[in-house]
Amino acid sequence: MTFAESLPNKSSDLRINVLVVDDDPFSCGAISQMLVQYSRYRDPSVIEITVIAEEDPTKALAILKHQRNNIDLIITDYNMLSMNGLQLKRRITEEIGNLPVIVVSADANKEQESLSCGAMGFLPKPIHATDLPKIYQLALTYKRNGKSTLGTEPNHKANDTGVSVPQQIKMLPEQANVLKTRKKYSSKADSRSLNSTNGSCLISTDGSRKNRKRKPNGGSEDGASPSQPSKKPKVSWTDGLNDLFLQAIQHIGLDKAVPKKILAFMNVSYLTRENVASHLQKYRIFLRKVAELYFNQYTPSTSWYDTSLNNRSFYSKPGQGFGQSRLLSTTREPPVRFNQMPYNYMNRSSTYETHHVGSGSNLTLPIQSNLSLANQPSQNEERRSFFEPPVMANKIGQTSQVHGFGQLGPSAINNFKNNMMSSFGSFTPNQPGLVHFSYGMQSFLNNNPEPNLELPQLEDLSVHSDFHKTDELPYNISNIQFDHNKGNYNGEIANTFAAPATNHTFAALEMNPPSSNTNPNQNQEHDANPDISDWLFSDLQDLVDEDFMNSLFNNDMN
DNA sequence: GCTCTAATAT
DNA sequence: AATATTAGAG
């Protein structure tokens, strides 16, 4: 059976109605067509998009007045004669209520204005196909959360994260993404054990969590409570919910993503922090499995540096997407600490006003909240690593993983040697001759006797040119604009990974044909559901380089 | 008292 | 297996 058939009850949730407003008939039709076609190449039982094309903004308002509850998203052009898109947006807000509006314009400079006026998103013309999943996704997200929560200003409350979130609304259980119970898995002899344990072996820290008691689970209050079942339904992490979760992580940054922030970003009324925490735990386990798989895949080597690498725990070996960060203590005074790249260049996406969404999409959103720290972490600040359990911490040569620059794979070894190993030159006395810092850091340091994470000149970063030669780097930084006068960024970094070959985002699963498995190394038989098995963890072995990072965000965690 | 997270229960 | 809950620690 196909995936769609396995989710028969979802179709009603996956129906959105979009109103397209553009007084240019051609453009109006084009956008509408794209949306319609997008829904067609999906399985129609999973996705259904209805598009209303309206060239007259005034008439669009009239439509909205009558169809308010049926419209999930409005896409409006900016430049229109009778009223521009933002005026339309304002009138919608005043006369109808808060509905999600995406502003489209050929003038990319309208982006800031649009977002600051409360548009939910901005898209430069022409719209690209890669934007469509995100459009759909946004509409669905807001539909799920309830249109009345869409308030831009008034309904917001601030919590202690400084995050502005819409007021939660009540959702019916049917609306909520929950399951009552799960009898599916009732049986099976419990195959206990098989995992865990290793953590406790690695470090003593006795007593910590070893012999502790806990209350029996679930009993909750008032015992049987026969009158009030009042069982909290389990959250079902559907693909849509999971994708939102992944978006949050992508937005916040892997290393800074904690349940509370994720929850704030997701803004799903029925989710609790605990729900997110639980899911996050699962996600981290997934990441480790992926990492382990890859590290195990690329370990053969006898050269000195690889030997050195192999002597490390695999958690601290360089890996695609999670580069090494190391506190260096040299003879310099004060000690020079740096990572391969200044933090200013890393994780920029979470600090910008606008936010590029997803892979390959031009859709930008107003940053939902100040989720990121105002300041980049100080260089000697230990950052959270998903791959490195806390027990591996080592104060002498502290390693931590930084999202973005490490590599794996054959070419990665060379890259590591050429770029990163030199960073350790003054650090690894066994190795003569490696005294300069990579990535132009030496130059940077020379110009900044007291490096305090000032933004270095871009041309001083040799990595800049390396980027163009390096296919493996997960980030596309080609559109970094640097204002040399101000010493500051002028544009925004594209927090983009290469567009994935297949779109794994959101609930609308592609109906992948059962790919004939030609890989002789994979001997496991295909499982009964090829549509899903295409995404399974085992297939990650086939991923290469840049796909790796995508896999972290786009593949499921099974 | 709140948050995060590993461990453990369901 | 997937999610919830709890304990420990900060």
Coordinates of C-alpha atoms (C1' of nucleotides) in Angstrom, one line a residue:
Chain A
M1 CA 0.0 0.0 0.0
T2 CA 1.2 3.5 -0.7
F3 CA 1.9 6.0 1.9
A4 CA -1.1 7.9 1.0
E5 CA -3.3 5.0 1.7
S6 CA -1.8 4.6 5.0
L7 CA -2.9 8.0 5.9
P8 CA -6.4 8.2 4.7
N9 CA -7.6 10.5 7.3
K10 CA -5.0 13.1 6.5
S11 CA -6.3 14.4 3.3
S12 CA -8.7 16.8 4.9
D13 CA -5.8 18.4 6.8
L14 CA -3.8 18.7 3.6
R15 CA -6.1 20.9 1.7
I16 CA -5.4 24.5 1.4
N17 CA -7.0 27.3 -0.5
V18 CA -4.8 30.1 -1.8
L19 CA -5.9 33.5 -3.0
V20 CA -3.5 35.0 -5.6
V21 CA -3.8 38.7 -6.2
D22 CA -2.0 40.3 -9.0
D23 CA -3.2 42.9 -11.3
D24 CA -0.9 41.7 -14.0
P25 CA -2.9 38.9 -15.6
F26 CA 0.1 37.1 -16.9
S27 CA 1.8 37.1 -13.5
C28 CA -1.4 36.3 -11.7
G29 CA -2.0 33.3 -14.0
A30 CA 1.6 32.2 -13.8
I31 CA 1.6 32.0 -10.0
S32 CA -1.7 30.4 -9.9
Q33 CA -0.6 27.8 -12.5
M34 CA 2.4 27.0 -10.6
L35 CA 0.5 26.4 -7.4
V36 CA -2.0 24.2 -9.2
Q37 CA 0.6 22.2 -10.9
Y38 CA 2.4 21.7 -7.8
S39 CA -0.6 20.1 -6.3
R40 CA -1.1 18.0 -9.3
Y41 CA 2.2 16.3 -9.3
R42 CA 1.6 15.3 -5.8
D43 CA -0.8 12.6 -4.9
P44 CA -4.1 14.4 -5.0
S45 CA -5.4 12.5 -2.0
V46 CA -2.6 13.9 0.0
I47 CA -2.5 17.4 -1.2
E48 CA -5.2 19.5 -2.6
I49 CA -4.6 23.1 -3.4
T50 CA -7.3 25.3 -4.6
V51 CA -6.2 28.6 -6.1
I52 CA -8.3 31.6 -6.6
A53 CA -6.8 34.1 -9.0
E54 CA -7.9 37.6 -8.6
E55 CA -6.6 40.6 -10.5
D56 CA -8.4 43.2 -8.7
P57 CA -7.3 43.8 -5.1
T58 CA -10.7 45.3 -4.2
K59 CA -12.5 42.3 -5.4
A60 CA -10.0 40.2 -3.6
L61 CA -11.0 41.9 -0.5
A62 CA -14.6 41.1 -1.2
I63 CA -13.8 37.5 -1.8
L64 CA -12.0 37.4 1.5
K65 CA -14.9 38.9 3.3
H66 CA -17.1 36.0 2.2
Q67 CA -14.5 33.3 2.2
R68 CA -12.5 34.3 5.1
N69 CA -12.6 31.0 6.8
N70 CA -11.8 29.2 3.6
I71 CA -8.7 31.1 2.6
D72 CA -5.5 29.8 4.1
L73 CA -3.1 32.0 2.4
I74 CA -3.0 35.1 0.3
I75 CA -0.2 35.7 -2.2
T76 CA -0.2 39.3 -3.5
D77 CA 1.9 41.2 -5.8
Y78 CA 3.5 44.3 -4.4
N79 CA 3.1 46.6 -7.4
M80 CA -0.5 47.0 -8.2
L81 CA -2.3 50.1 -9.4
S82 CA -5.3 50.5 -7.2
M83 CA -3.5 49.6 -4.1
N84 CA -0.2 47.9 -3.5
G85 CA 0.3 44.6 -1.8
L86 CA 1.0 46.1 1.5
Q87 CA -2.0 48.3 1.4
L88 CA -4.0 45.3 0.6
K89 CA -2.4 43.5 3.5
R90 CA -3.3 46.4 5.8
R91 CA -6.9 46.4 4.6
I92 CA -7.2 42.7 5.1
T93 CA -6.0 43.1 8.6
E94 CA -8.3 45.9 9.3
E95 CA -11.4 44.7 7.6
I96 CA -11.1 41.0 7.8
G97 CA -8.5 39.9 10.2
N98 CA -5.2 38.4 10.3
L99 CA -4.6 36.2 7.4
P100 CA -1.2 35.0 6.2
V101 CA 0.0 37.2 3.3
I102 CA 3.0 36.5 1.2
V103 CA 4.1 39.5 -0.8
V104 CA 5.6 39.0 -4.2
S105 CA 7.6 41.5 -6.1
A106 CA 10.1 41.8 -8.8
D107 CA 11.8 44.4 -6.7
A108 CA 13.8 42.5 -4.1
N109 CA 14.1 45.7 -2.2
K110 CA 10.6 45.4 -1.1
E111 CA 11.4 42.6 1.1
Q112 CA 12.2 44.4 4.2
E113 CA 9.3 46.7 3.9
S114 CA 7.0 43.8 3.3
L115 CA 8.2 41.9 6.2
S116 CA 8.1 44.8 8.5
C117 CA 4.6 45.5 7.5
G118 CA 3.5 42.2 8.7
A119 CA 3.7 40.1 5.6
M120 CA 4.2 36.5 6.5
G121 CA 6.8 36.1 3.8
F122 CA 8.3 37.7 0.8
L123 CA 9.2 36.2 -2.6
P124 CA 11.1 37.8 -5.4
K125 CA 9.7 37.4 -8.8
P126 CA 9.7 35.2 -10.6
I127 CA 8.7 32.6 -8.3
H128 CA 10.7 29.5 -8.5
A129 CA 9.4 26.0 -8.2
T130 CA 11.4 25.4 -5.1
D131 CA 9.4 28.0 -3.3
L132 CA 6.2 26.1 -3.7
P133 CA 6.7 23.5 -1.1
K134 CA 7.4 26.2 1.4
I135 CA 4.4 28.2 0.4
Y136 CA 2.3 25.3 0.9
Q137 CA 4.0 24.4 4.1
L138 CA 3.5 27.9 5.5
A139 CA -0.2 27.9 4.6
L140 CA -0.6 24.6 6.2
T141 CA 1.2 25.6 9.3
Y142 CA -0.9 28.6 9.8
K143 CA -4.0 26.7 9.0
R144 CA -3.1 24.1 11.5
N145 CA -2.4 26.7 14.2
G146 CA -5.5 28.5 13.5
K147 CA -6.0 31.7 11.6
S148 CA -6.9 33.7 14.6
T149 CA -3.4 33.3 16.0
L150 CA -1.9 35.0 13.1
G151 CA -1.7 38.3 14.8
T152 CA 1.2 40.3 13.9
E153 CA 1.3 42.7 16.7
P154 CA -1.6 42.6 19.1
N155 CA -1.9 39.0 20.1
H156 CA 1.6 38.4 20.9
K157 CA 2.9 37.7 24.3
A158 CA 6.4 37.6 25.3
N159 CA 7.9 34.8 27.2
D160 CA 11.2 34.7 28.9
T161 CA 13.1 33.9 25.9
G162 CA 12.1 37.2 24.5
V163 CA 10.3 35.2 21.9
S164 CA 7.2 36.8 20.6
V165 CA 4.7 34.1 20.0
P166 CA 1.1 34.3 19.1
Q167 CA -1.4 33.5 21.7
Q168 CA -2.2 29.9 21.8
I169 CA -5.6 28.9 20.8
K170 CA -7.6 25.9 21.7
M171 CA -7.6 23.2 19.3
L172 CA -10.0 20.3 19.1
P173 CA -8.4 17.0 19.6
E174 CA -9.2 16.1 16.0
Q175 CA -7.5 19.2 14.9
A176 CA -4.6 18.6 17.1
N177 CA -2.1 16.3 15.7
V178 CA -2.6 13.6 18.2
L179 CA -3.5 10.0 18.5
K180 CA -5.7 8.7 21.2
T181 CA -3.9 5.5 21.9
R182 CA -1.5 3.2 20.2
K183 CA -2.6 -0.3 20.2
K184 CA -0.6 -1.1 17.2
Y185 CA 2.5 -2.0 19.0
S186 CA 0.9 -3.8 21.9
S187 CA 2.5 -7.1 21.3
K188 CA 6.0 -8.3 20.8
A189 CA 8.3 -9.7 23.4
D190 CA 10.2 -6.8 24.7
S191 CA 13.6 -7.0 23.4
R192 CA 15.2 -5.0 26.1
S193 CA 18.7 -3.7 26.3
L194 CA 20.7 -3.7 23.1
N195 CA 21.7 -0.1 23.5
S196 CA 22.6 2.5 26.1
T197 CA 25.2 1.3 28.5
N198 CA 28.2 2.7 26.7
G199 CA 27.7 6.1 28.2
S200 CA 28.0 4.8 31.7
C201 CA 31.1 2.9 30.8
L202 CA 33.0 5.8 29.6
I203 CA 33.0 7.8 32.7
S204 CA 32.6 7.0 36.3
T205 CA 30.7 9.9 37.8
D206 CA 29.2 7.2 40.0
G207 CA 25.9 7.5 41.5
S208 CA 24.8 10.1 39.2
R209 CA 21.9 8.5 37.5
K210 CA 22.7 4.9 38.3
N211 CA 20.6 3.9 41.2
R212 CA 17.8 6.3 41.4
K213 CA 14.3 5.5 41.9
R214 CA 11.5 6.9 40.1
K215 CA 7.8 7.0 40.4
P216 CA 5.8 4.6 38.3
N217 CA 4.9 6.3 35.1
G218 CA 1.5 7.4 33.9
G219 CA -0.5 6.7 37.0
S220 CA -0.9 10.4 37.5
E221 CA -3.3 11.8 40.0
D222 CA -6.5 10.5 41.4
G223 CA -5.6 7.0 40.6
A224 CA -7.9 5.2 38.3
S225 CA -10.0 8.2 37.7
P226 CA -12.8 6.2 36.3
S227 CA -15.0 9.1 35.8
Q228 CA -12.5 11.2 33.9
P229 CA -10.3 9.3 31.6
S230 CA -8.4 12.5 31.0
K231 CA -5.5 10.6 29.4
K232 CA -3.3 13.0 27.6
P233 CA -3.1 11.9 24.0
K234 CA 0.2 11.2 22.6
V235 CA 1.6 13.6 20.1
S236 CA 2.1 12.0 16.8
W237 CA 5.1 13.4 15.0
T238 CA 3.8 13.4 11.5
D239 CA 6.0 14.4 8.7
G240 CA 4.6 17.9 8.8
L241 CA 5.3 18.3 12.4
N242 CA 8.7 16.9 12.1
D243 CA 9.5 19.1 9.2
L244 CA 8.5 22.1 11.3
F245 CA 10.7 20.8 14.0
L246 CA 13.6 20.5 11.5
Q247 CA 12.9 23.9 10.2
A248 CA 13.2 25.2 13.7
I249 CA 16.5 23.5 14.2
Q250 CA 17.7 24.7 10.9
H251 CA 16.7 28.2 11.8
I252 CA 18.0 28.3 15.3
G253 CA 21.1 26.3 14.5
L254 CA 21.9 22.9 15.6
D255 CA 24.1 23.8 18.4
K256 CA 21.7 26.2 20.0
A257 CA 18.5 24.4 19.4
V258 CA 16.9 23.5 22.7
P259 CA 13.4 22.5 23.4
K260 CA 12.1 25.8 24.5
K261 CA 13.4 27.7 21.5
I262 CA 12.3 25.0 19.1
L263 CA 8.9 25.1 20.7
A264 CA 8.7 28.8 20.3
F265 CA 9.6 28.6 16.7
M266 CA 7.2 25.8 15.9
N267 CA 4.4 27.5 17.7
V268 CA 2.0 24.6 17.6
S269 CA -0.6 25.1 20.2
Y270 CA -0.8 21.6 21.5
L271 CA 2.9 20.9 21.7
T272 CA 4.6 21.1 25.0
R273 CA 8.2 21.6 25.7
E274 CA 8.4 18.0 26.9
N275 CA 7.0 16.9 23.6
V276 CA 9.7 18.7 21.8
A277 CA 12.4 17.5 24.2
S278 CA 11.4 14.0 23.7
H279 CA 11.5 14.4 20.0
L280 CA 14.8 16.2 20.2
Q281 CA 16.2 13.4 22.0
K282 CA 15.2 11.1 19.3
Y283 CA 16.6 13.4 16.7
R284 CA 20.0 13.5 18.4
I285 CA 20.1 9.8 18.5
F286 CA 19.5 9.8 14.8
L287 CA 22.2 12.3 14.2
R288 CA 24.6 10.2 16.1
K289 CA 23.7 7.1 14.2
V290 CA 24.3 9.0 11.0
A291 CA 27.6 10.3 12.2
E292 CA 28.7 6.9 13.4
L293 CA 27.8 5.4 10.1
Y294 CA 29.8 7.9 8.2
F295 CA 32.8 7.9 10.4
N296 CA 32.9 4.2 10.2
Q297 CA 32.8 4.5 6.5
Y298 CA 35.8 6.6 6.1
T299 CA 38.5 5.6 8.5
P300 CA 41.1 3.8 6.5
S301 CA 44.4 5.5 6.5
T302 CA 48.0 5.1 7.7
S303 CA 49.4 8.6 7.3
W304 CA 50.4 10.4 10.3
Y305 CA 47.6 12.7 10.5
D306 CA 45.0 10.1 9.9
T307 CA 46.6 7.9 12.4
S308 CA 46.3 10.7 14.7
L309 CA 42.7 11.1 13.7
N310 CA 42.0 7.5 14.2
N311 CA 43.3 7.6 17.7
R312 CA 40.6 10.0 18.5
S313 CA 37.2 8.9 19.4
F314 CA 35.2 8.9 16.4
Y315 CA 33.1 11.6 17.8
S316 CA 35.9 14.0 17.4
K317 CA 37.0 13.1 14.0
P318 CA 36.3 15.6 11.3
G319 CA 33.0 15.1 9.6
Q320 CA 31.0 16.7 6.9
G321 CA 29.0 19.4 8.3
F322 CA 30.4 19.3 11.7
G323 CA 33.8 20.7 11.7
Q324 CA 36.2 20.6 14.4
S325 CA 36.5 23.5 16.7
R326 CA 39.3 23.6 19.0
L327 CA 40.5 25.7 21.7
L328 CA 44.1 26.4 21.0
S329 CA 46.5 27.3 23.6
T330 CA 49.8 28.5 22.1
T331 CA 52.7 30.5 23.2
R332 CA 50.8 33.6 22.4
E333 CA 49.7 35.8 25.1
P334 CA 46.9 35.9 25.7
P335 CA 46.2 32.4 24.4
V336 CA 45.0 32.4 20.9
R337 CA 41.7 30.7 20.6
F338 CA 40.0 30.2 17.4
N339 CA 38.0 27.9 15.4
Q340 CA 38.5 27.1 11.8
M341 CA 36.3 30.0 10.9
P342 CA 35.5 33.0 12.9
Y343 CA 32.1 32.6 14.3
N344 CA 31.0 35.6 12.5
Y345 CA 30.9 33.5 9.4
M346 CA 29.1 30.7 11.0
N347 CA 25.5 30.2 11.7
R348 CA 24.7 33.6 10.4
S349 CA 21.3 32.7 9.3
S350 CA 19.9 32.8 12.7
T351 CA 20.9 36.3 13.4
Y352 CA 19.4 38.0 10.4
E353 CA 16.3 39.9 10.2
T354 CA 15.0 37.8 7.4
H355 CA 15.4 34.2 7.0
H356 CA 15.8 32.1 4.0
V357 CA 13.6 29.1 4.3
G358 CA 14.5 25.6 3.3
S359 CA 16.5 24.3 0.5
G360 CA 16.7 26.3 -2.7
S361 CA 13.8 28.4 -1.9
N362 CA 13.8 32.1 -2.3
L363 CA 11.1 32.6 0.2
T364 CA 12.2 34.7 3.1
L365 CA 10.3 35.1 6.3
P366 CA 10.5 37.7 9.0
I367 CA 12.5 36.2 11.7
Q368 CA 9.9 34.9 14.0
S369 CA 11.7 35.8 17.1
N370 CA 15.1 36.6 18.4
L371 CA 15.8 33.0 18.8
S372 CA 19.5 33.4 18.4
L373 CA 21.8 35.0 20.8
A374 CA 22.4 38.6 20.1
N375 CA 26.1 37.9 20.3
Q376 CA 27.9 35.1 18.7
P377 CA 29.3 32.7 21.2
S378 CA 32.7 33.7 22.4
Q379 CA 35.4 31.7 20.8
N380 CA 36.3 29.8 23.8
E381 CA 32.8 29.0 24.6
E382 CA 32.1 25.4 24.4
R383 CA 29.4 24.7 22.0
R384 CA 27.0 21.9 22.2
S385 CA 27.8 19.0 20.1
F386 CA 25.5 16.4 19.0
F387 CA 28.2 14.0 18.2
E388 CA 30.2 14.3 21.2
P389 CA 28.7 13.2 24.4
P390 CA 29.5 15.3 27.4
V391 CA 31.6 12.5 28.9
M392 CA 34.0 12.9 26.1
A393 CA 34.9 16.4 27.2
N394 CA 38.5 16.9 27.6
K395 CA 39.8 20.0 29.0
I396 CA 43.3 19.8 27.6
G397 CA 42.4 19.7 24.0
Q398 CA 38.8 20.5 24.0
T399 CA 37.1 19.6 20.9
S400 CA 33.7 20.5 19.9
Q401 CA 31.9 20.3 16.7
V402 CA 30.8 23.3 14.9
H403 CA 28.1 23.0 12.4
G404 CA 29.3 23.8 9.0
F405 CA 32.7 23.0 7.9
G406 CA 34.1 19.6 8.6
Q407 CA 34.2 17.0 6.0
L408 CA 34.2 13.4 5.4
G409 CA 34.9 11.3 2.5
P410 CA 38.0 10.8 0.4
S411 CA 38.5 14.4 -0.6
A412 CA 37.7 15.5 2.8
I413 CA 40.9 14.0 4.1
N414 CA 42.9 16.2 1.8
N415 CA 40.8 19.1 2.7
F416 CA 41.3 18.5 6.3
K417 CA 45.0 18.2 5.8
N418 CA 45.3 21.3 3.8
N419 CA 43.0 23.5 5.7
M420 CA 42.4 22.3 9.1
M421 CA 45.4 20.4 10.0
S422 CA 47.5 23.5 9.6
S423 CA 45.5 25.0 12.3
F424 CA 46.9 22.6 14.7
G425 CA 50.4 23.2 13.6
S426 CA 51.6 25.0 16.7
F427 CA 49.6 22.5 18.6
T428 CA 51.0 19.3 17.5
P429 CA 54.6 19.2 18.3
N430 CA 55.1 16.0 16.5
Q431 CA 54.5 17.7 13.3
P432 CA 57.1 20.1 12.0
G433 CA 56.5 22.9 9.7
L434 CA 52.8 23.6 10.2
V435 CA 53.0 26.9 11.7
H436 CA 50.6 29.0 9.8
F437 CA 47.0 29.1 10.4
S438 CA 44.5 28.2 7.8
Y439 CA 41.7 30.3 6.6
G440 CA 43.8 33.3 6.8
M441 CA 43.5 33.3 10.5
Q442 CA 47.1 34.2 10.9
S443 CA 46.6 37.2 8.9
F444 CA 43.5 38.0 10.8
L445 CA 45.3 37.6 14.1
N446 CA 48.1 39.8 13.0
N447 CA 45.7 42.5 12.2
N448 CA 43.8 42.0 15.4
P449 CA 46.2 41.6 18.2
E450 CA 43.4 40.9 20.5
P451 CA 41.0 39.0 18.4
N452 CA 37.6 39.4 19.8
L453 CA 35.6 38.1 16.9
E454 CA 35.7 41.2 15.0
L455 CA 34.7 40.5 11.5
P456 CA 37.9 40.0 9.5
Q457 CA 38.3 41.2 6.0
L458 CA 37.0 38.8 3.7
E459 CA 39.9 38.7 1.4
D460 CA 42.1 37.7 4.3
L461 CA 40.3 34.5 4.5
S462 CA 41.9 32.1 2.2
V463 CA 39.0 29.9 2.7
H464 CA 37.0 32.3 0.6
S465 CA 38.7 31.1 -2.5
D466 CA 38.7 27.6 -1.2
F467 CA 35.0 27.6 -1.1
H468 CA 34.7 28.0 -4.8
K469 CA 36.8 25.0 -5.3
T470 CA 35.2 22.9 -2.8
D471 CA 32.2 20.9 -3.7
E472 CA 31.9 19.3 -0.4
L473 CA 31.1 22.3 1.7
P474 CA 27.6 22.2 2.8
Y475 CA 27.0 25.9 2.7
N476 CA 26.6 28.1 -0.3
I477 CA 28.2 31.3 0.6
S478 CA 28.4 32.6 -2.9
N479 CA 26.2 35.5 -2.2
I480 CA 27.9 36.8 0.8
Q481 CA 28.2 40.5 0.4
F482 CA 30.7 42.3 2.5
D483 CA 30.8 45.9 3.1
H484 CA 34.4 46.6 3.5
N485 CA 33.9 50.1 4.7
K486 CA 31.6 49.2 7.5
G487 CA 33.3 46.0 8.2
N488 CA 30.0 44.4 8.2
Y489 CA 27.8 42.2 6.2
N490 CA 25.7 43.9 3.7
G491 CA 23.5 41.1 2.6
E492 CA 22.5 38.0 4.2
I493 CA 24.2 34.7 4.0
A494 CA 22.3 32.0 2.3
N495 CA 21.8 29.4 4.8
T496 CA 21.1 27.1 2.1
F497 CA 22.2 23.7 1.3
A498 CA 22.1 22.6 -2.3
A499 CA 18.6 21.9 -3.3
P500 CA 17.9 18.3 -2.6
A501 CA 17.3 16.0 -5.4
T502 CA 14.0 15.0 -3.9
N503 CA 11.9 17.1 -1.7
H504 CA 11.4 15.4 1.5
T505 CA 9.7 18.2 3.2
F506 CA 6.5 18.2 5.0
A507 CA 3.6 15.9 5.0
A508 CA 3.3 15.8 1.4
L509 CA 5.5 12.8 0.7
E510 CA 6.7 12.3 -2.8
M511 CA 5.5 9.1 -4.1
N512 CA 8.8 7.8 -4.9
P513 CA 8.8 4.8 -7.2
P514 CA 10.4 1.8 -5.6
S515 CA 13.9 2.6 -6.7
S516 CA 15.5 -0.5 -7.9
N517 CA 18.3 -1.1 -5.6
T518 CA 21.4 -1.7 -7.6
N519 CA 23.8 -1.3 -4.8
P520 CA 25.3 -4.8 -4.2
N521 CA 26.4 -3.7 -0.8
Q522 CA 22.9 -3.5 0.4
N523 CA 21.6 -6.9 1.0
Q524 CA 18.6 -6.1 3.0
E525 CA 15.5 -6.9 1.3
H526 CA 13.1 -4.1 0.4
D527 CA 10.6 -3.7 3.0
A528 CA 6.9 -3.9 2.3
N529 CA 6.6 -0.2 1.8
P530 CA 8.9 1.0 -0.8
D531 CA 7.6 4.5 -0.6
I532 CA 8.8 4.9 2.8
S533 CA 11.8 2.6 2.7
D534 CA 13.4 5.0 0.2
W535 CA 13.9 7.3 3.1
L536 CA 15.1 4.8 5.6
F537 CA 18.2 5.2 7.5
S538 CA 20.1 2.5 5.6
D539 CA 19.9 4.5 2.5
L540 CA 22.0 7.2 4.0
Q541 CA 25.0 5.1 3.1
D542 CA 24.4 6.1 -0.4
L543 CA 24.5 9.7 0.3
V544 CA 27.5 11.6 -0.6
D545 CA 29.0 14.8 0.6
E546 CA 26.6 17.6 0.3
D547 CA 23.7 15.3 0.5
F548 CA 24.8 14.5 3.9
M549 CA 23.7 17.8 5.4
N550 CA 20.5 17.6 3.6
S551 CA 20.0 14.2 5.0
L552 CA 20.3 15.6 8.5
F553 CA 17.5 18.0 7.9
N554 CA 15.4 16.2 5.4
N555 CA 15.5 12.5 6.1
D556 CA 13.4 11.0 8.6
M557 CA 14.8 9.6 11.7
N558 CA 13.7 6.0 11.6
Chain B
dG1 C1' 11.8 27.6 40.3
dC2 C1' 12.9 26.8 35.6
dT3 C1' 15.4 24.4 31.9
dC4 C1' 17.8 20.9 29.7
dT5 C1' 18.9 16.1 29.0
dA6 C1' 20.0 11.2 30.0
dA7 C1' 17.6 7.5 31.6
dT8 C1' 13.8 5.0 32.0
dA9 C1' 8.8 3.9 31.9
dT10 C1' 4.8 3.1 29.1
Chain C
dA1 C1' 9.1 1.7 18.3
dA2 C1' 7.6 6.0 19.6
dT3 C1' 6.5 9.0 23.0
dA4 C1' 6.1 10.4 27.9
dT5 C1' 7.9 11.1 32.3
dT6 C1' 11.2 11.5 35.7
dA7 C1' 15.5 12.4 38.0
dG8 C1' 19.7 14.9 38.3
dA9 C1' 22.2 18.7 37.5
dG10 C1' 23.0 23.5 36.4

